XYZ file of C-alpha atoms in Angstrom:
756
model
C -21.811 -47.754 -24.723
C -19.859 -44.845 -23.548
C -16.248 -45.058 -24.805
C -13.344 -43.430 -23.132
C -10.084 -41.451 -25.443
C -8.109 -40.772 -22.617
C -5.517 -43.268 -23.506
C -4.659 -42.355 -27.205
C -4.860 -38.921 -26.239
C -2.168 -39.447 -23.181
C -0.260 -41.372 -25.987
C -0.506 -38.462 -28.380
C 0.355 -36.302 -26.001
C 3.870 -38.369 -25.523
C 4.622 -38.737 -28.909
C 4.169 -34.696 -29.285
C 6.898 -34.953 -26.160
C 9.224 -36.733 -28.415
C 9.231 -34.616 -31.538
C 6.310 -36.772 -33.477
C 3.804 -35.237 -34.786
C 0.532 -37.305 -34.695
C -3.148 -37.089 -35.546
C -6.316 -38.078 -33.208
C -9.659 -38.029 -34.421
C -12.319 -37.256 -31.995
C -15.215 -38.279 -33.737
C -16.186 -40.849 -31.325
C -17.447 -38.368 -29.464
C -21.258 -37.758 -31.095
C -22.257 -35.719 -28.294
C -21.071 -32.726 -29.111
C -23.168 -30.191 -31.263
C -23.695 -26.933 -32.290
C -26.754 -25.001 -31.964
C -29.009 -28.191 -32.404
C -25.966 -29.965 -34.974
C -23.642 -32.142 -35.159
C -20.040 -30.592 -35.109
C -18.069 -30.961 -37.681
C -15.558 -33.312 -37.196
C -11.851 -31.904 -37.390
C -8.412 -33.864 -36.353
C -6.454 -32.507 -33.826
C -2.988 -32.367 -34.194
C -0.579 -32.259 -31.136
C 3.156 -31.051 -31.325
C 1.689 -28.490 -34.011
C -1.335 -27.322 -35.876
C -2.104 -28.296 -39.542
C -5.494 -25.774 -39.643
C -4.393 -22.674 -37.521
C -1.267 -21.024 -36.094
C -1.112 -20.230 -32.221
C -1.390 -16.571 -32.991
C -4.700 -15.397 -35.569
C -5.421 -12.404 -37.678
C -7.660 -9.890 -36.339
C -11.260 -11.147 -36.007
C -14.592 -9.692 -37.507
C -16.106 -7.354 -39.907
C -15.740 -3.766 -39.374
C -18.660 -1.344 -39.936
C -17.969 1.421 -42.522
C -20.059 4.857 -41.825
C -20.189 7.444 -44.221
C -20.929 10.918 -43.209
C -24.043 11.188 -44.313
C -25.365 8.921 -41.386
C -28.543 8.031 -40.799
C -30.040 5.677 -37.622
C -30.032 2.074 -39.125
C -33.202 0.128 -38.901
C -32.727 -2.782 -36.029
C -36.576 -5.425 -36.407
C -34.474 -7.882 -34.769
C -33.819 -5.571 -31.509
C -37.029 -4.121 -32.174
C -38.638 -7.390 -31.111
C -36.340 -8.122 -28.065
C -37.406 -6.248 -24.789
C -36.060 -8.549 -22.130
C -34.197 -11.900 -22.940
C -36.821 -14.500 -22.502
C -37.557 -12.698 -26.340
C -34.703 -14.200 -27.289
C -35.411 -17.636 -26.606
C -36.471 -18.525 -29.878
C -34.516 -16.473 -32.530
C -32.703 -18.460 -34.893
C -28.131 -18.648 -35.077
C -28.689 -15.932 -38.118
C -31.516 -13.630 -35.812
C -29.048 -14.089 -33.223
C -25.667 -12.499 -35.256
C -28.427 -9.948 -36.659
C -28.857 -8.816 -33.420
C -25.688 -8.494 -32.074
C -25.066 -6.421 -35.430
C -27.914 -3.815 -34.383
C -27.290 -4.323 -30.618
C -23.565 -2.894 -31.420
C -25.389 0.053 -33.831
C -27.378 0.849 -30.979
C -24.536 1.256 -28.248
C -22.991 3.487 -30.926
C -25.962 5.363 -31.862
C -26.632 6.228 -27.863
C -23.456 6.848 -26.573
C -22.792 9.703 -29.581
C -25.953 11.353 -28.337
C -24.774 11.009 -24.096
C -21.497 10.162 -23.631
C -19.859 7.282 -21.508
C -18.027 4.019 -21.635
C -18.252 3.057 -25.590
C -15.711 0.755 -26.302
C -15.553 -1.765 -23.538
C -19.825 -2.213 -24.618
C -18.707 -2.640 -28.020
C -16.544 -5.418 -27.445
C -18.926 -7.914 -25.195
C -21.455 -7.231 -27.920
C -21.611 -11.347 -29.034
C -20.737 -12.208 -25.429
C -23.803 -10.112 -24.160
C -26.557 -11.527 -26.758
C -24.729 -15.404 -26.226
C -24.824 -15.007 -22.266
C -28.585 -13.819 -22.346
C -29.534 -16.521 -24.917
C -28.125 -19.390 -22.927
C -28.645 -18.551 -20.009
C -32.025 -17.382 -17.786
C -31.326 -14.044 -16.390
C -32.166 -12.768 -14.019
C -32.469 -16.678 -11.993
C -29.216 -17.518 -13.510
C -27.053 -14.374 -11.924
C -24.452 -12.719 -14.570
C -21.738 -10.195 -12.438
C -20.202 -7.842 -14.901
C -16.669 -6.957 -13.481
C -16.474 -3.286 -13.384
C -19.372 -2.689 -15.364
C -18.402 -0.179 -17.270
C -19.391 -2.546 -20.411
C -22.596 -3.401 -18.796
C -24.488 -0.699 -21.853
C -26.026 -3.947 -24.539
C -26.784 -5.876 -21.421
C -28.751 -2.611 -20.473
C -30.603 -2.679 -24.016
C -31.299 -6.645 -23.907
C -32.703 -6.514 -20.120
C -35.740 -3.947 -20.425
C -33.703 -0.023 -20.701
C -33.298 0.129 -24.050
C -35.454 2.954 -24.039
C -33.884 4.978 -21.104
C -30.589 5.187 -22.658
C -31.495 8.988 -23.460
C -30.672 9.202 -20.043
C -27.679 7.740 -19.502
C -25.302 8.583 -16.277
C -27.423 11.514 -16.034
C -29.333 13.030 -12.983
C -32.020 10.719 -12.573
C -31.486 8.780 -15.774
C -29.635 5.296 -15.867
C -26.488 4.521 -14.273
C -23.454 3.874 -16.581
C -22.855 0.756 -14.344
C -25.060 -2.402 -13.033
C -27.050 -1.152 -10.136
C -29.472 -3.499 -8.047
C -32.104 -0.873 -7.843
C -32.454 0.056 -11.179
C -32.931 -3.761 -12.340
C -33.215 -7.131 -11.176
C -31.044 -8.442 -14.288
C -28.152 -6.158 -12.474
C -27.658 -8.666 -9.736
C -24.622 -7.058 -8.360
C -23.545 -3.601 -8.467
C -20.329 -2.497 -9.846
C -18.150 0.144 -10.841
C -14.943 -0.688 -8.936
C -13.018 -3.728 -10.422
C -11.891 -7.386 -9.176
C -15.234 -8.101 -7.715
C -17.001 -10.266 -9.273
C -15.653 -13.362 -9.013
C -16.065 -12.915 -5.519
C -19.364 -11.918 -5.768
C -20.604 -14.747 -8.187
C -18.781 -17.345 -5.912
C -20.860 -16.033 -2.941
C -23.833 -16.453 -4.821
C -23.453 -19.574 -5.853
C -23.435 -21.185 -2.057
C -26.066 -19.354 -0.746
C -27.748 -21.429 -4.116
C -26.505 -24.629 -3.103
C -27.098 -23.338 0.739
C -30.648 -22.254 0.131
C -31.397 -25.488 -1.979
C -31.746 -23.903 -5.700
C -32.515 -26.298 -7.699
C -30.275 -24.827 -10.976
C -26.830 -23.397 -9.902
C -25.411 -20.837 -12.736
C -23.735 -18.226 -11.505
C -21.270 -16.413 -14.181
C -18.495 -13.649 -13.539
C -17.314 -11.829 -17.031
C -13.968 -10.108 -15.691
C -11.709 -8.351 -17.966
C -8.345 -8.934 -18.493
C -7.817 -5.633 -16.474
C -9.593 -6.607 -13.735
C -8.250 -9.870 -12.987
C -4.532 -7.881 -12.371
C -6.255 -7.328 -8.990
C -5.381 -9.337 -6.466
C -8.891 -9.793 -5.238
C -9.877 -11.510 -8.232
C -6.927 -14.331 -7.044
C -8.012 -14.546 -3.270
C -11.701 -15.416 -4.946
C -10.158 -18.041 -7.385
C -8.968 -19.454 -4.711
C -11.793 -19.871 -2.479
C -13.757 -20.833 -5.181
C -11.251 -24.131 -6.116
C -10.786 -24.681 -2.749
C -14.309 -25.221 -1.892
C -14.945 -26.891 -5.342
C -18.385 -24.697 -5.960
C -19.910 -24.819 -8.958
C -19.271 -21.691 -10.872
C -18.299 -19.862 -14.382
C -16.046 -17.018 -14.617
C -15.208 -15.781 -18.343
C -12.062 -13.854 -18.946
C -12.596 -11.356 -21.354
C -9.259 -10.876 -23.115
C -8.749 -7.458 -25.062
C -5.693 -6.860 -25.126
C -5.851 -3.102 -23.728
C -7.274 -2.944 -19.523
C -10.149 -0.365 -18.985
C -7.413 2.279 -19.147
C -4.360 2.203 -20.752
C -1.489 1.243 -18.265
C 2.179 1.799 -17.906
C 3.142 -2.182 -18.814
C 3.721 -3.196 -22.467
C 1.372 -5.240 -24.053
C 0.204 -6.062 -27.740
C -2.294 -4.085 -29.109
C -5.069 -5.074 -30.774
C -6.476 -8.820 -30.101
C -4.491 -12.206 -31.184
C -8.464 -14.065 -31.922
C -8.828 -17.829 -31.232
C -8.687 -20.107 -34.127
C -10.264 -23.085 -35.815
C -8.175 -25.234 -33.025
C -8.627 -23.750 -30.245
C -12.802 -23.081 -31.256
C -13.170 -26.742 -31.613
C -11.224 -27.944 -28.433
C -12.830 -25.685 -26.351
C -16.098 -27.331 -27.740
C -14.836 -30.930 -26.924
C -13.596 -29.810 -23.672
C -16.146 -28.227 -22.179
C -18.722 -31.640 -23.445
C -19.746 -33.758 -20.878
C -17.920 -36.987 -22.073
C -14.373 -34.911 -21.998
C -15.666 -34.012 -18.539
C -16.233 -37.297 -17.741
C -13.719 -39.109 -19.159
C -11.129 -36.737 -17.274
C -12.659 -37.214 -14.051
C -13.233 -41.310 -14.158
C -9.434 -41.081 -15.138
C -8.700 -38.981 -12.265
C -10.568 -41.228 -9.731
C -8.760 -44.416 -11.309
C -4.797 -42.663 -10.971
C -5.798 -42.320 -6.826
C -5.012 -46.714 -6.721
C -1.463 -46.344 -8.555
C 1.858 -45.288 -6.898
C 2.307 -41.893 -6.045
C 5.077 -41.424 -8.232
C 2.730 -42.342 -10.951
C 0.385 -40.383 -10.123
C 2.488 -37.981 -9.862
C 3.233 -38.712 -14.069
C -0.823 -38.728 -14.867
C -1.466 -35.267 -13.898
C 1.921 -33.979 -15.473
C 0.409 -35.631 -19.045
C -3.125 -34.367 -17.907
C -1.507 -30.866 -17.500
C 0.819 -30.953 -20.681
C -2.237 -32.662 -22.669
C -4.612 -29.526 -21.409
C -1.941 -27.114 -22.822
C -1.676 -28.937 -25.814
C -4.796 -28.593 -26.435
C -5.704 -25.430 -25.156
C -2.492 -23.488 -26.701
C -2.486 -21.564 -23.715
C 0.367 -21.934 -21.333
C -1.918 -19.816 -18.919
C -4.025 -22.436 -18.575
C -1.948 -24.746 -15.600
C -2.478 -21.021 -13.529
C -5.868 -21.428 -13.183
C -6.127 -25.474 -13.317
C -3.831 -24.745 -10.307
C -6.311 -22.951 -8.351
C -8.460 -25.372 -8.754
C -10.903 -24.128 -12.132
C -11.056 -25.526 -15.060
C -9.806 -23.908 -18.140
C -11.583 -23.621 -21.316
C -9.753 -21.357 -24.809
C -8.904 -18.947 -25.597
C -12.325 -18.973 -28.144
C -12.945 -16.113 -30.285
C -15.637 -14.251 -28.100
C -17.396 -12.326 -31.454
C -17.997 -15.909 -32.519
C -21.431 -16.676 -31.932
C -21.599 -20.148 -33.317
C -18.564 -20.913 -30.975
C -19.621 -19.496 -27.993
C -23.022 -20.656 -27.655
C -23.034 -24.466 -27.648
C -19.264 -24.022 -25.485
C -21.831 -21.951 -22.780
C -24.744 -24.252 -23.457
C -22.356 -27.181 -22.312
C -21.257 -25.321 -19.277
C -25.185 -24.612 -18.315
C -25.987 -28.419 -19.030
C -22.573 -29.582 -16.578
C -23.503 -31.814 -13.894
C -20.418 -30.654 -12.257
C -19.614 -28.590 -9.094
C -16.078 -27.740 -10.150
C -15.784 -24.187 -11.414
C -14.322 -23.374 -14.493
C -12.900 -20.643 -16.165
C -13.481 -19.926 -19.937
C -11.429 -18.040 -21.742
C -12.785 -15.569 -24.303
C -10.834 -12.714 -26.816
C -12.403 -9.971 -27.891
C -11.300 -6.513 -29.369
C -12.226 -3.478 -27.732
C -14.587 -0.959 -30.452
C -14.874 -4.077 -32.368
C -17.375 -3.121 -35.448
C -17.120 0.422 -35.343
C -13.569 1.880 -37.013
C -13.199 4.973 -35.029
C -12.325 3.376 -32.331
C -10.452 1.018 -33.818
C -7.805 2.945 -35.059
C -8.226 5.403 -31.143
C -5.265 5.253 -29.136
C -7.471 4.633 -26.087
C -9.989 2.669 -28.562
C -12.673 5.572 -27.440
C -12.767 3.938 -24.438
C -14.273 6.872 -22.311
C -16.148 9.316 -24.175
C -17.603 12.950 -24.598
C -20.914 12.953 -27.219
C -19.200 12.064 -30.445
C -19.721 12.668 -34.537
C -20.585 9.061 -35.660
C -19.120 9.353 -39.177
C -15.737 10.378 -38.163
C -15.438 9.547 -34.199
C -14.406 13.304 -33.129
C -15.791 14.211 -30.124
C -17.869 17.126 -29.179
C -15.518 18.420 -26.298
C -15.876 21.968 -24.668
C -13.522 24.895 -25.986
C -10.545 25.185 -24.294
C -9.925 27.273 -20.669
C -8.084 26.787 -17.861
C -5.899 23.705 -17.084
C -7.317 20.774 -14.978
C -6.472 20.209 -11.700
C -5.211 16.723 -12.740
C -3.184 18.192 -15.422
C -1.797 21.025 -12.826
C -0.535 18.119 -10.407
C 1.426 16.334 -13.350
C 3.156 20.045 -14.161
C 3.920 20.652 -10.566
C 5.280 16.724 -10.675
C 7.309 16.856 -13.939
C 9.061 20.220 -12.497
C 9.926 18.582 -9.129
C 11.573 15.802 -10.780
C 13.479 17.978 -13.019
C 15.324 19.032 -9.817
C 15.274 15.904 -7.532
C 16.028 12.406 -9.002
C 14.418 10.863 -6.280
C 10.838 11.906 -7.067
C 8.649 9.366 -8.493
C 5.358 8.654 -9.604
C 2.875 5.512 -8.777
C -0.383 4.790 -10.248
C -3.064 1.968 -9.531
C -3.700 1.282 -13.846
C -4.816 5.196 -13.959
C -1.593 7.012 -15.675
C -4.355 9.173 -17.636
C -7.034 9.711 -15.436
C -4.276 11.082 -12.587
C -1.740 12.706 -15.076
C 0.910 10.213 -14.359
C 1.066 9.792 -18.268
C 2.789 12.852 -18.916
C 5.138 12.465 -16.056
C 6.209 8.922 -17.521
C 6.694 10.440 -20.953
C 9.560 12.726 -19.410
C 10.950 10.273 -17.483
C 9.826 6.419 -17.812
C 12.692 5.118 -14.927
C 10.407 7.042 -12.541
C 7.053 6.061 -13.316
C 5.410 3.617 -12.044
C 1.797 2.170 -12.626
C 1.388 -0.976 -10.672
C -2.280 -2.201 -12.188
C -5.377 -2.757 -10.315
C -3.462 -3.112 -7.168
C -3.914 0.303 -4.422
C -2.748 -2.148 -1.917
C -0.035 -2.716 -3.087
C 0.848 0.497 -4.721
C 0.429 2.262 -1.229
C 3.047 0.156 0.291
C 5.638 -0.027 -3.087
C 5.560 4.000 -1.992
C 6.317 3.238 1.507
C 9.030 0.733 0.441
C 10.705 2.918 -1.891
C 10.797 5.884 1.031
C 12.481 3.367 3.136
C 15.519 3.588 0.888
C 14.928 7.753 0.256
C 13.177 7.882 -2.585
C 10.203 10.662 -2.644
C 7.081 8.958 -3.928
C 4.059 10.389 -5.315
C 1.393 7.817 -4.976
C -1.605 9.395 -6.850
C -4.893 7.848 -6.971
C -8.454 8.763 -7.147
C -9.791 9.216 -3.499
C -12.643 5.970 -4.310
C -10.262 3.954 -5.209
C -7.668 4.849 -1.892
C -10.323 3.537 0.192
C -8.816 -0.108 -1.021
C -5.350 0.349 0.526
C -6.833 2.034 3.226
C -5.222 -0.460 5.892
C -2.080 -0.118 4.097
C -2.116 3.382 4.676
C -2.455 2.831 8.196
C 0.182 -0.169 8.621
C 2.349 0.952 6.303
C 2.955 4.524 6.004
C 1.492 6.023 9.273
C 2.630 4.169 11.718
C 6.194 3.947 10.234
C 6.192 7.498 9.563
C 7.265 6.861 5.674
C 6.526 10.323 3.928
C 4.555 9.172 0.826
C 2.692 11.740 -0.794
C -0.602 11.089 -1.421
C -2.263 12.858 -4.310
C -5.954 12.172 -3.842
C -7.262 12.914 -7.493
C -11.384 13.248 -8.008
C -12.036 14.277 -4.479
C -15.744 15.757 -3.456
C -18.376 14.786 -6.437
C -17.165 13.554 -9.746
C -20.671 14.062 -12.315
C -21.446 11.510 -14.507
C -20.079 8.555 -13.227
C -22.342 8.766 -9.947
C -21.652 7.235 -6.289
C -18.645 4.544 -6.878
C -16.514 7.672 -8.391
C -17.397 10.461 -5.931
C -14.321 11.084 -3.392
C -16.604 11.799 -0.095
C -14.746 10.011 2.625
C -11.317 10.890 2.522
C -11.637 13.436 4.560
C -13.008 11.259 6.816
C -10.951 8.009 6.949
C -8.389 9.747 6.621
C -8.630 12.750 9.539
C -9.195 10.382 11.976
C -5.226 8.872 11.517
C -2.696 10.348 13.768
C 0.906 11.995 12.122
C -0.376 12.668 9.003
C -0.377 16.066 7.228
C -3.811 16.600 5.147
C -4.318 19.513 2.394
C -6.993 20.364 0.221
C -6.091 23.650 -2.614
C -9.026 26.027 -3.187
C -7.569 27.132 -6.640
C -5.195 25.996 -9.126
C -2.113 28.025 -7.437
C -2.710 26.590 -4.161
C -2.363 23.101 -5.948
C 0.844 23.633 -7.183
C 2.055 25.477 -3.804
C 0.712 21.836 -1.535
C 2.421 19.794 -4.016
C 5.422 21.460 -3.385
C 4.631 21.226 0.605
C 4.234 17.233 0.101
C 7.923 17.002 -1.299
C 9.227 18.753 1.612
C 7.828 16.805 4.322
C 9.699 14.109 4.982
C 8.969 12.900 8.453
C 5.652 11.975 7.752
C 3.038 11.322 5.367
C 1.155 13.614 3.425
C -2.476 14.079 1.452
C -3.039 16.720 -0.899
C -6.539 16.261 -2.116
C -8.120 17.682 -4.955
C -11.631 17.494 -7.442
C -12.364 16.892 -10.934
C -12.512 19.928 -13.018
C -10.682 22.371 -14.103
C -9.095 25.524 -12.098
C -10.249 28.583 -12.700
C -7.550 31.080 -14.768
C -6.159 33.889 -14.366
C -8.538 36.517 -14.992
C -11.082 34.171 -12.403
C -8.717 34.149 -9.673
C -8.100 37.612 -10.226
C -11.509 38.377 -9.442
C -12.537 35.449 -6.673
C -9.436 35.485 -4.346
C -7.697 39.178 -5.143
C -5.150 38.186 -6.702
C -3.055 40.114 -8.743
C -2.004 38.235 -12.416
C -1.475 39.113 -15.425
C -1.111 35.092 -16.366
C -1.503 31.715 -13.969
C 1.790 31.154 -13.079
C 3.644 28.196 -13.693
C 5.092 25.786 -11.110
C 8.666 26.973 -11.007
C 7.073 29.867 -10.281
C 5.958 29.274 -6.747
C 6.804 28.703 -3.379
C 5.736 25.478 -0.608
C 3.475 26.713 1.777
C 3.765 26.961 6.073
C 2.347 23.620 7.261
C -0.884 24.231 9.314
C -1.276 27.724 8.371
C -4.557 28.777 6.858
C -5.309 32.643 4.796
C -7.772 35.307 5.060
C -9.601 35.842 1.745
C -12.058 38.684 2.669
C -11.983 40.617 5.807
C -15.461 41.738 7.434
C -16.464 45.639 7.908
C -15.211 46.148 11.839
C -18.460 48.597 12.193
C -20.630 45.610 10.737
C -22.681 45.325 13.975
C -23.180 40.918 13.168
C -20.213 39.662 11.507
C -20.443 36.080 9.982
C -17.329 33.959 9.305
C -17.267 31.813 6.544
C -14.153 28.718 6.837
C -13.661 26.966 3.691
C -11.918 23.852 3.139
C -11.061 22.962 -0.643
C -12.390 24.397 -3.885
C -15.982 25.314 -2.017
C -14.159 28.371 -1.418
C -15.192 30.129 -4.771
C -19.135 29.698 -3.059
C -18.163 31.030 -0.093
C -16.984 34.145 -1.992
C -20.042 34.239 -3.812
C -22.344 33.697 -1.036
C -20.799 36.619 0.613
C -21.843 38.697 -1.902
C -25.598 37.100 -1.404
C -25.514 38.099 2.399
C -23.250 41.029 2.833
C -25.877 43.512 0.946
C -26.364 47.357 1.371
C -28.222 48.545 4.520
C -28.992 45.016 6.751
C -25.740 45.647 8.725
C -23.745 42.593 7.853
C -20.380 41.771 7.465
C -19.031 38.548 6.460
C -15.156 37.212 6.460
C -14.013 34.500 4.287
C -11.101 32.184 5.250
C -9.521 29.103 3.642
C -8.430 26.957 6.156
C -5.723 25.184 3.289
C -4.844 22.521 6.434
C -7.384 19.339 7.952
C -4.643 18.361 9.544
C -2.562 20.277 11.543
C -5.547 22.657 11.694
C -4.486 26.392 11.885
C -5.942 26.700 15.814
C -4.957 30.574 16.025
C -7.318 31.479 13.053
C -9.713 29.358 14.375
C -9.565 30.832 17.354
C -9.914 34.544 15.973
C -12.953 33.668 13.809
C -14.716 32.293 16.744
C -14.148 35.612 18.855
C -14.652 38.376 16.524
C -18.069 36.496 14.700
C -21.227 36.319 15.673
C -21.365 32.819 13.284
C -18.639 30.409 11.993
C -19.737 28.439 8.781
C -17.766 25.665 7.933
C -17.230 24.522 4.181
C -15.978 21.267 2.156
C -16.131 18.443 -0.277
C -16.528 15.702 1.984
C -18.609 13.507 4.182
C -20.216 13.749 7.757
C -17.251 13.052 10.228
C -14.731 15.375 8.029
C -13.092 18.975 8.331
C -15.785 20.402 10.181
C -16.251 17.764 12.577
C -12.413 18.546 13.594
C -13.079 22.109 13.861
C -16.122 21.171 16.442
C -14.152 19.190 17.802
C -11.743 21.803 18.880
C -14.133 24.251 19.263
C -15.870 22.620 22.216
C -12.316 21.226 24.116
C -11.187 24.300 24.214
C -14.332 25.915 25.492
C -14.525 28.592 22.739
C -18.214 27.894 22.442
C -19.169 27.646 25.716
C -20.323 31.673 25.854
C -22.877 31.099 22.819
C -21.555 34.238 21.281
C -20.742 32.123 18.302
C -22.655 29.993 16.565
C -21.280 27.096 14.593
C -22.921 25.749 11.412
C -21.022 22.484 9.929
C -21.672 22.167 5.534
C -21.313 19.077 4.429
C -22.290 16.111 1.609
C -25.659 14.684 2.881
C -25.646 11.639 4.173
C -26.998 9.647 1.441
C -25.196 8.596 -1.929
C -25.338 11.809 -4.564
C -26.505 9.881 -8.001
C -25.100 10.495 -11.028
C -25.262 13.770 -12.980
C -23.471 17.190 -13.951
C -21.243 18.082 -10.971
C -22.879 21.523 -10.416
C -26.368 20.098 -10.154
C -25.079 17.246 -7.728
C -23.716 20.406 -5.446
C -27.085 21.806 -5.786
C -29.032 18.607 -4.220
C -26.131 18.258 -1.608
C -26.693 22.033 -1.030
C -22.893 23.831 -1.003
C -23.673 26.112 -3.684
C -23.122 30.156 -2.789
C -26.454 30.264 -2.310
C -26.901 27.337 0.719
C -24.285 28.939 2.571
C -26.226 32.320 2.037
C -28.848 30.339 3.575
C -27.142 28.830 6.442
C -25.840 32.227 7.843
C -29.238 34.193 7.246
C -30.425 30.770 9.269
C -28.022 31.337 11.899
C -29.208 34.436 12.052
C -32.754 33.707 12.935
C -33.033 35.657 9.513
C -35.662 32.753 7.921
C -36.998 35.400 5.480
C -33.896 36.485 4.133
C -32.335 32.543 4.036
C -35.771 31.795 1.661
C -35.958 34.611 -0.090
C -31.853 33.689 -1.278
C -32.575 30.654 -1.866
C -35.964 31.619 -4.349
C -33.731 33.860 -6.335
C -30.828 31.493 -7.242
C -33.391 28.487 -9.087
C -31.924 25.022 -8.918
C -29.091 24.177 -11.278
C -30.477 22.735 -14.566
C -29.367 19.021 -15.867
C -25.387 18.683 -15.649
C -24.240 17.843 -19.628
C -23.119 14.329 -19.431
C -19.518 13.801 -19.663
C -17.176 10.650 -18.497
C -14.823 10.853 -15.458
């Protein structure tokens, strides 16, 4: 006979609300088990706990590493090539597997670089998921997926980890083309719940007998509005799915929002009650109780619902449960995400449940778990270059010229010192965009809005309405997520938001999801906007100041990942006469829409080629000049820096066409960008009608460029000096010389792995 304990539970809650400490025994639920054995009966205390405080000490052991590190033997991991190999492992063997898997991640990433601490934090969770569920039939969707290294190692890709994030190697994120176990690709955040929900609906509509779709999302990614849109829809549809909220106390990159450091793991109370809540009897009892309350008067229904909410709050120990319940989810947790003896039976109960209601399982983990150098690091060693396992010290290249990101940050600081209306906005990327440096000096004028690019753009527009000068610093690939807001809230209203578009062009080892290929195309179609692209770090300083001065419309400065050239490089490439790189305070703004000449062709040359570059391909254009303009071949080369895509310097372009036999445009963007705007202008003005000048447009290829070194990616894309020179020769019908210049400059070798 099935026994109900809904009434005792409600009574205990009512006593607790009155301040009476009450003990309830749940030994009436014999179905509860942990991995094949009956769960130990523990009483539960409402009002306050006799067994554990609401917050507990840090979880789990830390792996100590000696300076004479030797790779650890991994007998259990060696026996697992695919998740099917895990199914017969005992609990002790599963724990050993997690231990060995964590060390395999550490050893592999120490050689290649990559995202370390996020993978270390979900090792046990990954083992539990693949032990309990039957991927790839059961769908496991990793949000962002920078934490997917343990998942990849358990799904047939361990032997390829030496190629991680390198040309022709494993992606640093989940990728559908790479494995059937990667059911959904990622790289951007907050997409997993929508994707898993879609898969769940598809399984139902196509009559699949088993429907287990799991979304694993972190406490950073769940701040993205899309995650809540998906949960709202899942609750509305009452669609079976599991969302695992991985709370690690620090989102993928440090944000400006104060948060408690470390992890507050779940204690015995939370672990045992989550098992109870996820068991069939408790779910069935709750469902029956709610059905019966529909027969009661409305006022009594409200009371019983409120009692139920209080009961869930006391049992889970988390006030946040009510939020997820209001969205239509059944909330469980929080539980210790490093405790396999808790995780596995809870996931088994969820797997075997016949309920159609969506479930949110709240787990708490620690980034960098088990590796002391990561735990001690301020960023938990989130993204690392190659490193020494014993110390965690990263093997970074010798310091050189400053990065474009730091040049932007220094210039913004200098502007803010002079102008109190200057503000900086970022969407959970203060370190990546340089606004962490700005925030240390001007904390009250620094706004990290979380993973919310749409909000960031409109928030900046609102600032501009009332007289502030917002600089919205967002990666090119992430600005795609706020495109409608750029148009609707900034462009149409002529609000002077300054968009600092970092990581423009190809970014290296993070690959297709992080390349900034499309901003010139998607922003260039818009009227009433100024778009700039610096060729070097001095030009970047000047363009940031130019954007500051533009007060009647939005403006964009796009710049790449990587370092500038330094004084010596600038002198050599572009004819500067510098003793040192100037400070931001020593440069001035630019005239809007005015390009510049870098080199002029010999007026006596029989044939003349003009190369018009936008952005940092200018250095490759200068190098191409030396390949094209050789003694005795009669070719003179002009190099010009467009500086602006909107507005175009039409007089400069007109003069280049009128005075040269070939005009080549070069940019670090996809088709539809700068070169197409130049072509549109020349065609409409009839400047190509005579056939005297031939136009060639060089852009990124019409395909996604895979992960690798930046130089290798640009070599593949055909945007190096040799490709520019070969394009010039082919335009002059000198095919032999085109082949010679390509043959003389071999393909770029494998780029060294790094982190974007």
